[in-house]
Short mmCIF file of C-alpha atoms in Angstrom, two decimals:
data_model
loop_
_atom_site.label_atom_id
_atom_site.label_comp_id
_atom_site.label_asym_id
_atom_site.label_seq_id
_atom_site.Cartn_x
_atom_site.Cartn_y
_atom_site.Cartn_z
CA MET A 1 16.90 18.42 32.91
CA ALA A 2 15.02 21.37 34.34
CA GLY A 3 17.74 23.68 33.08
CA PHE A 4 17.45 22.29 29.60
CA VAL A 5 13.72 22.63 29.64
CA LYS A 6 14.14 26.15 30.74
CA PHE A 7 16.49 26.73 27.87
CA LEU A 8 14.01 25.30 25.27
CA GLU A 9 11.21 27.43 26.71
CA GLY A 10 13.43 30.39 26.63
CA ILE A 11 13.75 29.96 22.80
CA SER A 12 9.89 29.97 22.58
CA GLU A 13 9.63 32.90 24.87
CA ILE A 14 12.08 35.09 22.81
CA PHE A 15 11.31 34.12 19.22
CA GLY A 16 7.77 32.98 19.45
CA GLY A 17 6.67 35.38 22.17
CA LYS A 18 8.56 38.75 22.61
CA LEU A 19 9.65 39.09 18.98
CA GLN A 20 6.20 38.33 17.66
CA GLY A 21 4.63 40.75 20.18
CA CYS A 22 6.89 43.47 18.77
CA LEU A 23 5.77 42.56 15.31
CA VAL A 24 2.16 43.15 16.31
CA PHE A 25 3.09 46.72 17.24
CA LEU A 26 5.15 47.12 13.96
CA LEU A 27 2.25 45.87 11.97
CA MET A 28 -0.14 48.37 13.66
CA ALA A 29 2.32 51.17 13.09
CA MET A 30 2.86 50.15 9.41
CA VAL A 31 -0.88 50.17 8.69
CA MET A 32 -1.27 53.56 10.47
CA VAL A 33 1.50 55.12 8.37
CA GLU A 34 0.03 53.47 5.19
CA VAL A 35 -3.48 55.06 6.00
CA LEU A 36 -1.94 58.40 6.83
CA ALA A 37 0.20 58.48 3.68
CA ARG A 38 -2.94 57.54 1.69
CA TYR A 39 -5.24 60.27 3.03
CA LEU A 40 -2.81 63.03 4.03
CA LEU A 41 -0.03 62.87 1.46
CA GLN A 42 -2.11 61.26 -1.31
CA SER A 43 0.87 59.03 -1.83
CA PRO A 44 0.44 55.62 -0.21
CA LEU A 45 3.53 53.42 0.45
CA SER A 46 1.76 50.46 -0.98
CA VAL A 47 3.57 48.02 1.37
CA ALA A 48 1.19 47.41 4.17
CA GLU A 49 -1.04 44.79 2.43
CA GLU A 50 1.93 42.54 1.40
CA LEU A 51 4.20 43.07 4.44
CA GLY A 52 1.18 42.87 6.70
CA GLY A 53 0.44 39.46 5.19
CA TYR A 54 3.97 38.34 6.02
CA ALA A 55 3.74 39.72 9.51
CA LEU A 56 0.49 37.77 10.16
CA VAL A 57 2.19 34.61 8.85
CA SER A 58 5.03 35.27 11.19
CA ILE A 59 2.84 36.00 14.29
CA THR A 60 0.79 32.76 13.55
CA PHE A 61 3.51 30.26 12.73
CA MET A 62 6.39 31.57 14.87
CA GLY A 63 3.97 31.90 17.69
CA LEU A 64 2.71 28.32 17.63
CA GLY A 65 5.17 27.04 20.26
CA TYR A 66 4.79 30.01 22.47
CA THR A 67 1.09 29.80 22.38
CA TRP A 68 1.38 26.16 23.40
CA LYS A 69 3.57 27.07 26.30
CA GLU A 70 1.13 29.73 27.42
CA ARG A 71 -1.81 27.20 27.05
CA GLY A 72 -3.42 29.44 24.34
CA HIS A 73 -4.41 26.77 21.87
CA VAL A 74 -7.92 25.46 21.86
CA ARG A 75 -8.30 22.44 24.25
CA VAL A 76 -11.16 20.29 25.14
CA GLU A 77 -10.71 19.12 28.77
CA LEU A 78 -14.06 17.86 29.67
CA LEU A 79 -13.13 14.14 29.87
CA VAL A 80 -9.40 14.58 30.70
CA ASN A 81 -10.32 16.54 33.79
CA LEU A 82 -12.34 13.51 35.14
CA LEU A 83 -9.16 11.27 35.18
CA PRO A 84 -6.97 10.94 38.23
CA LEU A 85 -3.76 12.95 38.07
CA LYS A 86 -1.52 9.96 37.39
CA TRP A 87 -3.59 8.90 34.29
CA ARG A 88 -3.87 12.52 33.17
CA ALA A 89 -0.05 12.60 33.10
CA ARG A 90 0.19 9.55 31.17
CA LEU A 91 -2.43 10.65 28.65
CA ARG A 92 -0.67 13.94 28.33
CA PHE A 93 2.61 12.22 27.53
CA VAL A 94 0.94 10.19 24.81
CA THR A 95 -0.81 13.21 23.17
CA LEU A 96 2.38 15.29 23.36
CA VAL A 97 4.30 12.55 21.51
CA MET A 98 1.44 12.37 18.93
CA ALA A 99 1.50 16.20 18.56
CA ALA A 100 5.30 16.19 18.16
CA GLY A 101 4.81 13.47 15.55
CA PHE A 102 2.43 15.99 13.67
CA CYS A 103 5.34 18.46 13.47
CA VAL A 104 7.39 15.97 11.28
CA PRO A 105 5.04 16.31 8.13
CA MET A 106 4.61 19.96 8.93
CA ILE A 107 8.37 20.52 8.82
CA ALA A 108 8.74 18.21 5.82
CA GLY A 109 5.95 20.22 3.91
CA SER A 110 7.42 23.52 4.78
CA TRP A 111 10.83 22.36 3.61
CA ALA A 112 9.33 21.10 0.28
CA MET A 113 7.68 24.49 -0.27
CA LEU A 114 11.04 26.34 0.40
CA GLN A 115 12.81 23.85 -2.03
CA ASP A 116 10.14 24.71 -4.73
CA SER A 117 10.47 28.47 -4.18
CA LEU A 118 14.29 28.24 -4.42
CA LEU A 119 14.17 26.01 -7.59
CA PHE A 120 11.58 28.07 -9.33
CA GLU A 121 13.05 31.43 -8.07
CA ALA A 122 9.53 32.44 -6.78
CA ARG A 123 8.82 36.09 -6.10
CA SER A 124 5.60 37.84 -4.98
CA GLY A 125 3.60 39.35 -7.94
CA SER A 126 3.46 42.80 -6.23
CA TRP A 127 5.79 45.74 -7.00
CA LEU A 128 8.01 44.64 -4.11
CA ARG A 129 8.79 41.46 -5.91
CA THR A 130 9.68 39.81 -2.53
CA PRO A 131 11.60 36.53 -2.88
CA LEU A 132 8.97 34.19 -1.40
CA VAL A 133 11.69 32.05 0.22
CA TYR A 134 11.95 34.59 3.03
CA PRO A 135 8.33 34.71 4.20
CA GLN A 136 7.89 30.99 3.57
CA SER A 137 10.85 30.21 5.69
CA LEU A 138 8.79 31.47 8.62
CA LEU A 139 6.61 28.35 8.33
CA LEU A 140 9.62 26.14 8.66
CA VAL A 141 11.07 28.03 11.63
CA GLY A 142 7.73 28.26 13.26
CA SER A 143 7.25 24.40 12.90
CA LEU A 144 10.64 23.88 14.33
CA LEU A 145 9.91 26.21 17.33
CA LEU A 146 6.69 24.16 17.96
CA LEU A 147 8.74 20.99 17.95
CA VAL A 148 11.28 22.49 20.38
CA GLN A 149 8.24 23.44 22.76
CA PHE A 150 6.83 19.83 22.32
CA ILE A 151 10.26 18.47 23.42
CA ALA A 152 10.17 20.66 26.44
CA GLU A 153 6.59 19.63 27.22
CA ILE A 154 7.39 15.91 26.74
CA MET A 155 10.42 16.26 29.16
CA LYS A 156 8.16 17.91 31.69
CA ALA A 157 5.44 15.20 31.16
CA THR A 158 8.15 12.51 31.68
CA GLY A 159 9.09 14.12 34.91
CA ARG A 160 5.49 14.35 36.05
CA MET A 161 5.01 10.56 35.45
CA ASP A 162 8.05 9.88 37.57
CA GLY A 163 6.50 12.03 40.32
CA LYS A 164 8.97 14.89 39.72
CA THR A 165 8.05 18.49 39.24
CA PHE A 166 10.03 21.41 38.03
CA SER A 167 9.56 23.68 41.01
CA GLY A 168 9.13 27.42 40.35
CA ASP A 169 8.58 26.97 36.61
CA GLY A 170 4.90 26.39 36.92
CA THR A 171 4.99 22.84 35.64
CA ALA A 172 3.71 21.08 38.65
CA PRO A 173 0.44 19.23 37.76
CA ASP A 174 -2.44 21.60 38.53
CA PRO A 175 -5.94 20.24 38.11
CA ASP A 176 -7.33 23.75 37.87
CA ARG A 177 -5.30 24.38 34.74
CA GLY A 178 -6.17 21.02 33.22
CA ASP A 179 -2.75 19.40 33.91
CA MET B 1 -23.78 -27.86 -20.78
CA GLY B 2 -23.08 -29.06 -24.15
CA ASP B 3 -19.68 -28.93 -25.88
CA LYS B 4 -20.85 -26.54 -28.46
CA MET B 5 -22.01 -24.06 -25.80
CA LYS B 6 -18.66 -24.57 -23.85
CA HIS B 7 -16.64 -23.71 -27.00
CA GLY B 8 -19.01 -20.82 -27.77
CA LEU B 9 -18.41 -19.35 -24.32
CA LEU B 10 -14.64 -19.99 -24.53
CA GLY B 11 -14.60 -18.31 -27.85
CA MET B 12 -16.39 -15.27 -26.50
CA VAL B 13 -14.05 -14.96 -23.56
CA PHE B 14 -11.06 -15.21 -25.89
CA ILE B 15 -12.41 -12.53 -28.12
CA LEU B 16 -13.06 -10.31 -25.16
CA LEU B 17 -9.46 -10.83 -23.75
CA VAL B 18 -7.89 -10.12 -27.29
CA THR B 19 -9.97 -6.98 -27.46
CA PHE B 20 -8.84 -5.74 -24.06
CA ALA B 21 -5.25 -6.65 -24.73
CA ALA B 22 -5.27 -4.76 -28.04
CA ASP B 23 -6.74 -1.76 -26.28
CA GLY B 24 -4.41 -1.68 -23.40
CA PHE B 25 -1.11 -3.05 -24.65
CA CYS B 26 -0.95 -3.04 -28.47
CA THR B 27 -1.95 0.52 -29.30
CA ASP B 28 0.26 3.45 -28.28
CA THR B 29 -2.32 5.47 -26.38
CA HIS B 30 -1.05 8.42 -24.33
CA THR B 31 -2.89 10.07 -21.41
CA LEU B 32 -2.61 13.75 -20.87
CA LYS B 33 -3.31 14.57 -17.18
CA PHE B 34 -4.45 18.09 -17.34
CA ALA B 35 -4.83 20.42 -14.40
CA TRP B 36 -6.83 23.67 -14.35
CA ASN B 37 -9.00 25.50 -11.88
CA ASP B 38 -12.59 25.92 -12.72
CA ILE B 39 -13.05 29.02 -10.47
CA TRP B 40 -15.11 31.15 -12.82
CA GLY B 41 -17.66 28.66 -14.13
CA PRO B 42 -18.95 28.74 -17.62
CA LYS B 43 -18.39 32.44 -18.09
CA PHE B 44 -14.59 31.68 -18.11
CA ARG B 45 -14.12 31.49 -21.86
CA ALA B 46 -11.36 28.91 -21.55
CA SER B 47 -13.62 26.65 -19.58
CA GLN B 48 -15.27 25.80 -22.82
CA VAL B 49 -12.10 24.35 -24.07
CA TYR B 50 -10.74 22.97 -20.79
CA ARG B 51 -13.86 21.19 -19.38
CA PRO B 52 -13.84 17.39 -19.53
CA LEU B 53 -15.35 16.30 -22.95
CA GLY B 54 -14.80 19.91 -24.12
CA GLU B 55 -12.98 21.11 -27.31
CA MET B 56 -9.50 20.27 -25.98
CA ASN B 57 -10.50 16.82 -24.97
CA ARG B 58 -12.45 16.22 -28.20
CA LEU B 59 -9.94 17.65 -30.69
CA LEU B 60 -6.94 15.73 -29.32
CA TYR B 61 -8.99 12.56 -29.36
CA GLU B 62 -10.38 12.96 -32.85
CA LYS B 63 -7.16 14.26 -34.38
CA SER B 64 -5.04 11.46 -32.88
CA ARG B 65 -7.81 8.81 -33.54
CA GLY B 66 -8.04 8.00 -29.94
CA ARG B 67 -4.33 7.88 -29.27
CA ILE B 68 -4.35 10.84 -27.04
CA ARG B 69 -6.83 10.70 -24.09
CA MET B 70 -7.33 13.13 -21.45
CA GLU B 71 -7.78 13.06 -17.74
CA ILE B 72 -8.91 16.52 -16.91
CA ILE B 73 -8.88 17.42 -13.24
CA SER B 74 -10.20 20.80 -11.91
CA LYS B 75 -8.57 22.11 -8.69
CA MET B 76 -5.92 19.46 -8.53
CA PHE B 77 -3.51 22.08 -7.32
CA PRO B 78 -3.97 25.68 -6.08
CA SER B 79 -3.72 28.22 -8.95
CA GLY B 80 -0.48 29.53 -7.67
CA GLU B 81 1.10 26.03 -7.78
CA LEU B 82 0.18 24.99 -11.23
CA PHE B 83 3.38 26.09 -12.90
CA GLN B 84 5.46 24.07 -10.42
CA ALA B 85 3.01 21.12 -10.58
CA VAL B 86 3.41 20.87 -14.40
CA ALA B 87 7.17 21.47 -14.30
CA ARG B 88 7.54 18.66 -11.69
CA GLY B 89 5.32 16.28 -13.70
CA LYS B 90 2.52 16.11 -11.15
CA ALA B 91 0.32 16.94 -14.10
CA ASP B 92 1.28 16.74 -17.76
CA GLY B 93 -0.30 20.04 -18.70
CA GLY B 94 -1.86 23.02 -17.01
CA ASP B 95 -3.38 26.48 -17.30
CA VAL B 96 -1.05 28.92 -15.85
CA ALA B 97 -2.10 32.67 -15.37
CA MET B 98 1.22 34.36 -16.29
CA PRO B 99 0.31 37.75 -14.95
CA TRP B 100 0.14 36.22 -11.38
CA LEU B 101 3.83 35.06 -11.99
CA SER B 102 4.99 38.40 -13.28
CA GLY B 103 7.06 39.17 -10.21
CA THR B 104 8.94 35.90 -10.73
CA TYR B 105 9.16 35.63 -14.41
CA PRO B 106 9.02 39.11 -16.01
CA ILE B 107 10.05 37.69 -19.41
CA TRP B 108 6.85 35.98 -20.02
CA ASN B 109 4.78 39.04 -19.15
CA TRP B 110 5.93 41.31 -22.05
CA GLY B 111 2.18 41.79 -22.45
CA GLU B 112 2.23 44.27 -19.61
CA ILE B 113 4.52 46.74 -21.50
CA PRO B 114 2.27 49.73 -22.42
CA GLY B 115 1.61 50.11 -26.17
CA ILE B 116 3.11 46.63 -27.09
CA VAL B 117 -0.21 46.04 -28.83
CA ASN B 118 -3.06 48.31 -29.68
CA PRO B 119 -4.85 49.69 -26.63
CA ASP B 120 -8.12 48.89 -28.26
CA PRO B 121 -8.83 45.29 -27.11
CA VAL B 122 -10.51 44.37 -30.28
CA LYS B 123 -7.32 45.04 -32.24
CA GLY B 124 -5.01 44.29 -29.37
CA LEU B 125 -6.27 40.77 -28.87
CA ALA B 126 -5.78 39.97 -32.55
CA GLU B 127 -2.23 41.44 -32.43
CA GLU B 128 -1.42 39.50 -29.27
CA LEU B 129 -2.59 36.26 -30.92
CA ALA B 130 -0.45 36.91 -33.85
CA VAL B 131 2.58 37.19 -31.45
CA TYR B 132 1.70 33.77 -29.92
CA ASN B 133 1.38 32.29 -33.43
CA ASP B 134 4.87 33.58 -34.33
CA ASP B 135 7.44 30.83 -34.79
CA THR B 136 10.36 32.95 -33.48
CA VAL B 137 8.31 33.78 -30.29
CA ARG B 138 7.36 30.23 -29.69
CA LYS B 139 11.01 29.23 -30.06
CA ILE B 140 12.08 31.68 -27.38
CA TYR B 141 9.26 30.54 -25.14
CA ASP B 142 10.36 26.92 -25.53
CA ALA B 143 14.08 27.72 -25.03
CA THR B 144 13.28 29.68 -21.80
CA LEU B 145 10.57 27.33 -20.46
CA ALA B 146 12.81 24.37 -20.94
CA LYS B 147 14.78 25.40 -17.96
CA TYR B 148 11.82 24.28 -15.83
CA ASN B 149 11.12 21.28 -17.94
CA LEU B 150 8.11 23.01 -19.62
CA LYS B 151 6.94 23.34 -23.13
CA PHE B 152 4.66 26.13 -24.48
CA TRP B 153 1.40 24.88 -25.86
CA PHE B 154 -1.08 27.61 -26.39
CA VAL B 155 -2.45 30.89 -24.96
CA THR B 156 -5.82 31.61 -23.55
CA GLN B 157 -6.43 35.45 -23.75
CA TRP B 158 -8.56 37.46 -21.45
CA ASP B 159 -9.58 41.10 -22.08
CA PRO B 160 -6.84 43.35 -20.82
CA ALA B 161 -6.69 45.05 -17.52
CA ASN B 162 -6.24 48.37 -19.16
CA GLY B 163 -8.82 50.63 -18.01
CA ILE B 164 -9.35 52.89 -14.97
CA TRP B 165 -12.75 52.81 -13.27
CA SER B 166 -13.26 56.16 -11.53
CA ASN B 167 -15.79 58.83 -10.64
CA LYS B 168 -13.54 61.48 -12.09
CA GLU B 169 -13.36 62.04 -15.78
CA ILE B 170 -9.77 61.35 -17.00
CA THR B 171 -8.76 62.78 -20.41
CA THR B 172 -5.35 64.26 -19.61
CA LEU B 173 -2.49 63.05 -17.52
CA SER B 174 -2.99 66.07 -15.29
CA ASP B 175 -6.42 64.64 -14.38
CA LEU B 176 -4.66 61.38 -13.20
CA LYS B 177 -2.13 63.28 -11.10
CA GLY B 178 -2.39 62.27 -7.40
CA MET B 179 -5.33 59.93 -7.89
CA LYS B 180 -5.10 56.80 -5.75
CA ILE B 181 -5.46 54.00 -8.21
CA ARG B 182 -5.62 50.33 -7.18
CA VAL B 183 -3.38 48.27 -9.30
CA GLY B 184 -1.98 44.82 -9.21
CA GLY B 185 1.40 43.65 -10.45
CA TYR B 186 4.93 45.06 -10.79
CA LEU B 187 4.88 46.60 -14.26
CA PRO B 188 1.28 48.10 -14.10
CA THR B 189 2.27 49.68 -10.72
CA LYS B 190 5.36 51.23 -12.54
CA GLY B 191 3.01 52.24 -15.36
CA VAL B 192 0.47 54.08 -13.08
CA LYS B 193 3.41 55.84 -11.38
CA SER B 194 4.96 56.84 -14.59
CA LEU B 195 1.70 58.44 -15.73
CA GLY B 196 1.40 60.36 -12.57
CA GLY B 197 -1.13 58.40 -10.50
CA SER B 198 -0.54 57.00 -7.04
CA PRO B 199 -0.68 53.22 -7.05
CA VAL B 200 -2.43 51.52 -4.10
CA THR B 201 -2.48 47.88 -3.31
CA ILE B 202 -5.64 46.50 -1.58
CA ALA B 203 -7.19 43.18 -1.71
CA GLY B 204 -9.16 42.39 -4.88
CA SER B 205 -12.24 41.47 -3.04
CA GLU B 206 -12.53 45.02 -1.59
CA LEU B 207 -12.43 46.95 -4.80
CA ALA B 208 -16.04 48.22 -5.04
CA PRO B 209 -16.37 48.95 -1.28
CA ALA B 210 -13.07 50.84 -1.38
CA MET B 211 -14.29 52.85 -4.26
CA MET B 212 -17.50 53.74 -2.34
CA ALA B 213 -15.59 54.54 0.77
CA GLY B 214 -13.22 56.85 -0.97
CA THR B 215 -10.23 54.64 0.10
CA ILE B 216 -9.21 54.80 -3.58
CA ASP B 217 -10.15 57.04 -6.49
CA GLY B 218 -9.96 54.41 -9.23
CA VAL B 219 -9.19 50.87 -10.22
CA LEU B 220 -7.03 49.65 -12.98
CA THR B 221 -8.58 46.47 -14.34
CA SER B 222 -10.51 45.10 -17.36
CA LEU B 223 -13.86 46.25 -18.59
CA GLY B 224 -15.58 42.87 -18.28
CA TYR B 225 -14.05 41.77 -14.95
CA GLY B 226 -14.56 45.28 -13.41
CA TYR B 227 -18.22 45.30 -14.46
CA SER B 228 -18.75 41.76 -13.11
CA ILE B 229 -17.47 42.73 -9.59
CA GLY B 230 -19.66 45.80 -9.40
CA LEU B 231 -17.47 48.63 -10.31
CA GLY B 232 -20.03 49.84 -12.82
CA LYS B 233 -22.26 50.60 -9.90
CA VAL B 234 -19.72 52.73 -8.03
CA SER B 235 -17.99 54.52 -11.02
CA LYS B 236 -19.02 57.03 -13.59
CA TYR B 237 -16.07 56.59 -16.03
CA PHE B 238 -14.04 53.91 -17.52
CA THR B 239 -10.94 55.34 -19.07
CA THR B 240 -8.95 53.17 -21.63
CA THR B 241 -5.23 53.42 -20.95
CA PRO B 242 -2.21 52.18 -22.76
CA LEU B 243 -1.21 50.23 -19.60
CA SER B 244 -1.37 46.48 -19.39
CA PRO B 245 -2.66 45.91 -22.95
CA THR B 246 -2.88 42.13 -22.47
CA TRP B 247 -3.93 39.69 -19.82
CA SER B 248 -3.30 36.08 -20.77
CA ALA B 249 -2.85 32.74 -19.30
CA VAL B 250 -0.53 30.27 -20.92
CA THR B 251 -1.18 26.59 -21.20
CA LEU B 252 1.96 24.59 -20.66
CA LEU B 253 2.96 21.01 -21.04
CA ASN B 254 5.45 19.00 -19.14
CA LYS B 255 8.42 18.82 -21.48
CA ARG B 256 9.30 15.24 -20.67
CA TRP B 257 5.69 14.21 -21.30
CA PHE B 258 5.67 16.01 -24.72
CA ASP B 259 9.11 14.75 -25.81
CA ALA B 260 8.06 11.06 -25.05
CA LEU B 261 5.31 11.36 -27.73
CA PRO B 262 5.88 10.09 -31.20
CA GLU B 263 6.54 12.87 -33.71
CA ASP B 264 3.20 12.61 -35.42
CA LEU B 265 1.42 13.10 -32.07
CA GLN B 266 3.57 15.96 -31.07
CA ALA B 267 2.43 17.72 -34.33
CA ILE B 268 -1.24 16.87 -33.58
CA VAL B 269 -0.86 18.30 -30.05
CA MET B 270 0.73 21.55 -31.35
CA ASP B 271 -1.83 21.90 -34.19
CA THR B 272 -4.72 21.52 -31.54
CA GLY B 273 -3.09 24.13 -29.37
CA ARG B 274 -3.11 26.66 -32.24
CA GLU B 275 -6.69 25.83 -32.98
CA LEU B 276 -7.70 26.21 -29.40
CA GLN B 277 -6.09 29.58 -28.91
CA GLN B 278 -7.84 30.77 -32.00
CA MET B 279 -11.21 29.76 -30.49
CA VAL B 280 -10.53 31.29 -27.18
CA SER B 281 -9.26 34.62 -28.71
CA LEU B 282 -12.42 35.01 -30.86
CA SER B 283 -14.56 34.14 -27.86
CA THR B 284 -12.79 36.82 -25.76
CA THR B 285 -13.12 39.34 -28.52
CA ALA B 286 -16.89 38.77 -28.77
CA GLU B 287 -17.40 38.81 -25.13
CA TYR B 288 -15.44 42.15 -24.87
CA ILE B 289 -17.72 43.72 -27.57
CA MET B 290 -20.78 42.52 -25.60
CA SER B 291 -19.33 43.99 -22.34
CA LEU B 292 -19.11 47.33 -24.04
CA ASP B 293 -22.88 47.40 -24.60
CA ALA B 294 -23.52 46.25 -20.91
CA VAL B 295 -21.22 49.05 -19.57
CA ASP B 296 -22.76 51.63 -21.74
CA LEU B 297 -26.28 50.67 -20.69
CA SER B 298 -25.29 50.92 -17.06
CA GLY B 299 -24.59 54.57 -17.35
CA VAL B 300 -20.81 54.51 -17.15
CA THR B 301 -19.17 56.77 -19.61
CA ARG B 302 -16.13 55.30 -21.57
CA THR B 303 -13.28 57.69 -22.24
CA ARG B 304 -9.70 57.73 -23.32
CA PHE B 305 -6.71 60.10 -23.08
CA ALA B 306 -6.85 62.99 -25.48
CA ASP B 307 -4.57 62.70 -28.50
CA SER B 308 -2.46 65.64 -27.35
CA GLU B 309 -1.24 63.51 -24.44
CA GLN B 310 0.28 60.90 -26.70
CA ALA B 311 3.89 62.06 -26.55
CA ARG B 312 3.90 61.99 -22.76
CA ILE B 313 2.21 58.66 -22.71
CA ASN B 314 4.87 57.24 -25.08
CA GLU B 315 7.58 58.61 -22.71
CA ALA B 316 5.92 56.71 -19.73
CA ALA B 317 5.55 53.62 -21.90
CA ALA B 318 9.28 53.81 -22.75
CA LEU B 319 10.09 53.95 -19.02
CA VAL B 320 8.09 50.77 -18.25
CA GLU B 321 9.61 48.92 -21.16
CA LYS B 322 13.05 49.71 -19.97
CA GLU B 323 11.98 48.56 -16.48
CA TRP B 324 10.93 45.27 -17.99
CA LEU B 325 14.15 44.95 -19.81
CA ASN B 326 16.29 45.52 -16.73
CA VAL B 327 14.37 44.10 -13.83
CA ASP B 328 16.06 41.21 -12.11
CA GLY B 329 14.77 37.72 -12.84
CA PRO B 330 15.36 34.68 -15.04
CA TRP B 331 16.38 35.22 -18.64
CA LYS B 332 17.19 38.79 -18.55
CA SER B 333 19.60 38.44 -21.43
CA LYS B 334 16.82 36.89 -23.60
CA ARG B 335 14.38 39.72 -23.15
CA VAL B 336 15.80 41.97 -25.86
CA GLU B 337 15.47 39.00 -28.24
CA LEU B 338 11.94 38.35 -27.20
CA LEU B 339 10.88 41.97 -27.41
CA THR B 340 12.26 42.31 -30.91
CA ALA B 341 10.43 39.18 -31.90
CA VAL B 342 7.15 40.38 -30.42
CA LYS B 343 7.40 43.83 -32.10
CA ALA B 344 8.21 42.11 -35.53
CA ALA B 345 5.30 39.91 -35.26
CA VAL B 346 2.96 42.78 -34.32
CA ASP B 347 4.32 44.73 -37.26
CA ALA B 348 3.91 41.74 -39.62
CA TYR B 349 0.14 41.50 -38.56
CA ARG B 350 -0.40 45.17 -39.01
CA ALA B 351 1.27 45.08 -42.42
CA PHE B 352 -1.41 42.57 -43.79
CA ASP B 353 -3.46 44.36 -46.44
CA GLY B 354 -5.22 41.45 -48.08
CA LYS B 355 -3.45 42.04 -51.35
#
């Protein structure tokens, strides 16, 4: 099971973490080139606003699962930290299952949006006329990546309730981290 | 309680039941669930017709003698989703800003072709309205919209986004060369390029600050809207161009809802649409003329290209027209037919001499 959890987290790491990290640099470079072209060449590329928007969507949605893995989402731990470890693990399992359940309407909503865009042949209104199905598919993939991360987290939480830990992968309960 | 009183009460209950039954079951009343977004408040000329108990509501009710009733819901869907909402039948009718969909459906944005109607909005609005009243044009709209289960109802015209707000006087195309002009939409971008400007895309909320900071040298938008967002305070000139001579929203109906109406009600709905589009057109024209005074008083000088530039402007316009005909998108093959019908309708309007 530890191998499988590692595999799932690897997916989050690559697609939600490293790839999106590269995108942040690409976004920065694109805005810089756009500004330079505007001021120095008097001939802007006129792509930064639109492509920058898509990049932000990608960084946000594709990074949802990775951010969860890295404990980057906002959490309120005031009461949870008062519980004994055993109860904390149980509560974590329940909340993880609920969070995974939340992914279902999110995936369904993203899928419905994609279906609409395909049916109505939607494109952006800019001069690029980007088929919207491409940037919108980031929402679907991002939601799926989040679900993948939740599956990994649920497996880890199950192990913790059984008293198991995944040594070396940082999943042992740690009160200081709010586990 | 006496028998007479009991019979009296029973009688009253019976009359009430019969009245409700007649109202609910025996008459063929139809409800038009209408979606629009009241984002501009009362200054949005179409809000006067769209608002609950407004002209659209009233005219449909009166003309159909109460057989068509309306449920008007503002902000039922985001503006960008109204087209799909009406097509899917989530609403029976809706106000769709076609220029926002120009990237997806170039065919219904023929109004962005430079010179398609007179660049002077007072004349251009009337010519555009003549196009939307033309039977051939309406048939092409219906034939193309039917693919998405939609039916053309009427148009709500805005003043066109056809002027450049700038601090530099523009009278020749050489003046425009290299100027960074903020522009929105596919065809207007091509238009600015073909006239020699450098199109820039920045968020609509940043126009006046971007002008002040020198990020851009000009903004292509309408006189009224530009003034309302403060461009009059950061610009010295407003130059009327042949670009984007129209900016209109189209009010669409769900085709299945419309087809389910009896023929007499269908005729009433369409007649009402023609009446409403006439109202909005005149309101927009009057508002545009009043905006001229406001802009003049604010100290902005209104200019236009010199007549000597006309030949080069026509060349640029022809390039954009060619682009519109050839750009990928639904109904590419129908565009020639529509363009011919539009030009014929404009010519017919111009040919009127009252004799």
